[in-house]
Amino acid sequence: GAVVSQHPSWVICKSGTSVKIECRSLDFQATTMFWYRQFPKQSLMLMATSNEGSKATYEQGVEKDKFLINHASLTLSTLTVTSAHPEDSSFYICSASRQGYAGELFFGEGSRLTVL
Amino acid sequence: DAKTTQPTSMDCAEGRAANLPCNHSTISGNEYVYWYRQIHSQGPQYIIHGLKNNETNEMASLIITEDRKSSTLILPHATLRDTAVYYCIVRVGGTGANNLFFGTGTRLTVIP
């Protein structure tokens, strides 16, 4: 099946620094990728929709200047958490849709961010 | 997208069938039923989806009632590796939908 890979799988950073998370579709082209955030014992919450070659669409309440999304190619989207704070510590997950798969989404393994 | 209701948690003995119910009474005619699962600290994994007919694949079976207001995911022979949170999602089929609403899901624990 289709594979979506995230990197890094976990990262620890100091408060105030920026962290970049990559999401790659390994064996298909993804014009649309989605970024989710999941806090402990909670469900996934959609943060933004990333479209190749255009600006991302952010969900209500998600700061676009804090969570920078870039989708420069058909196989790569990046999420940069700028000036990270402890409350940004979370599990970040990306997914991609693939043409011909009737709305099925393929998810990455997730990236756990811990901000000290 | 229509919302779903699932039990918070369920237990199942290893080797037995796990039947996970889902209510989606407000489902529209063009909305599919999707099931995903999330093993601890991993990304969600697609299991199966259907519109109105029952579906079966190598992972599970999906039984959708005739009125489509509820469905049941069946894992025929549960193993310890099936312990996960199972999400039932209804949404319009086709690519481009931008909000896969996961809800709280059912935490299935397979017991040795």
Coordinates of N, CA and C in Angstrom, one line a residue, chain B residues 12 26 36-38 46 59 65 74-75 78-80 87 90 93 95-96 98 100 102 108 110-111:
Chain B
C12 N -11.9 -7.8 24.4 CA -12.1 -9.0 23.6 C -11.1 -10.0 23.9
T26 N -27.3 10.2 11.3 CA -27.6 11.3 10.4 C -26.8 11.2 9.1
Y36 N -10.8 3.4 10.7 CA -9.4 3.5 10.9 C -9.1 3.0 12.3
R37 N -7.8 2.7 12.6 CA -7.4 2.4 13.9 C -6.1 3.0 14.2
Q38 N -5.8 3.3 15.5 CA -4.6 3.9 15.9 C -4.0 3.1 17.0
Y46 N -5.7 2.8 7.9 CA -6.9 2.5 7.3 C -7.3 1.1 7.4
M59 N -8.2 -7.6 6.5 CA -8.1 -7.1 7.9 C -9.5 -7.3 8.6
T65 N -26.0 -1.6 8.3 CA -27.5 -1.9 8.3 C -28.1 -1.4 7.1
I74 N -16.0 -5.9 12.2 CA -15.7 -7.2 12.8 C -14.3 -7.6 12.5
L75 N -13.5 -7.9 13.5 CA -12.2 -8.5 13.4 C -12.4 -9.9 13.7
A78 N -9.4 -11.9 16.8 CA -8.6 -10.8 17.3 C -7.2 -11.3 17.9
T79 N -6.2 -10.5 17.7 CA -4.9 -10.8 18.3 C -4.5 -9.7 19.2
L80 N -3.4 -9.9 20.0 CA -3.0 -8.9 20.9 C -2.6 -7.6 20.1
Y87 N -11.6 4.0 15.1 CA -12.4 5.2 14.8 C -13.3 4.9 13.6
V90 N -17.7 8.9 9.1 CA -18.5 9.0 7.9 C -18.2 10.3 7.2
G93 N -17.3 10.4 0.0 CA -16.2 9.7 -0.7 C -15.5 10.6 -1.7
T95 N -11.5 12.1 -3.1 CA -10.4 12.9 -2.5 C -10.8 14.3 -2.4
G96 N -10.1 15.0 -1.6 CA -10.3 16.5 -1.5 C -11.0 16.9 -0.2
N98 N -11.4 17.9 3.4 CA -10.3 18.4 4.2 C -10.5 18.2 5.7
L100 N -11.2 15.1 8.2 CA -11.6 13.7 8.6 C -11.8 13.8 10.1
F102 N -12.3 12.6 13.6 CA -12.1 11.3 14.2 C -13.0 10.9 15.4
L108 N -10.2 -0.7 22.0 CA -10.3 -2.1 22.1 C -9.1 -2.7 22.7
V110 N -7.4 -6.3 23.6 CA -7.5 -7.8 23.3 C -6.8 -8.4 24.5
I111 N -7.5 -9.3 25.2 CA -7.0 -9.9 26.4 C -6.5 -11.3 26.1

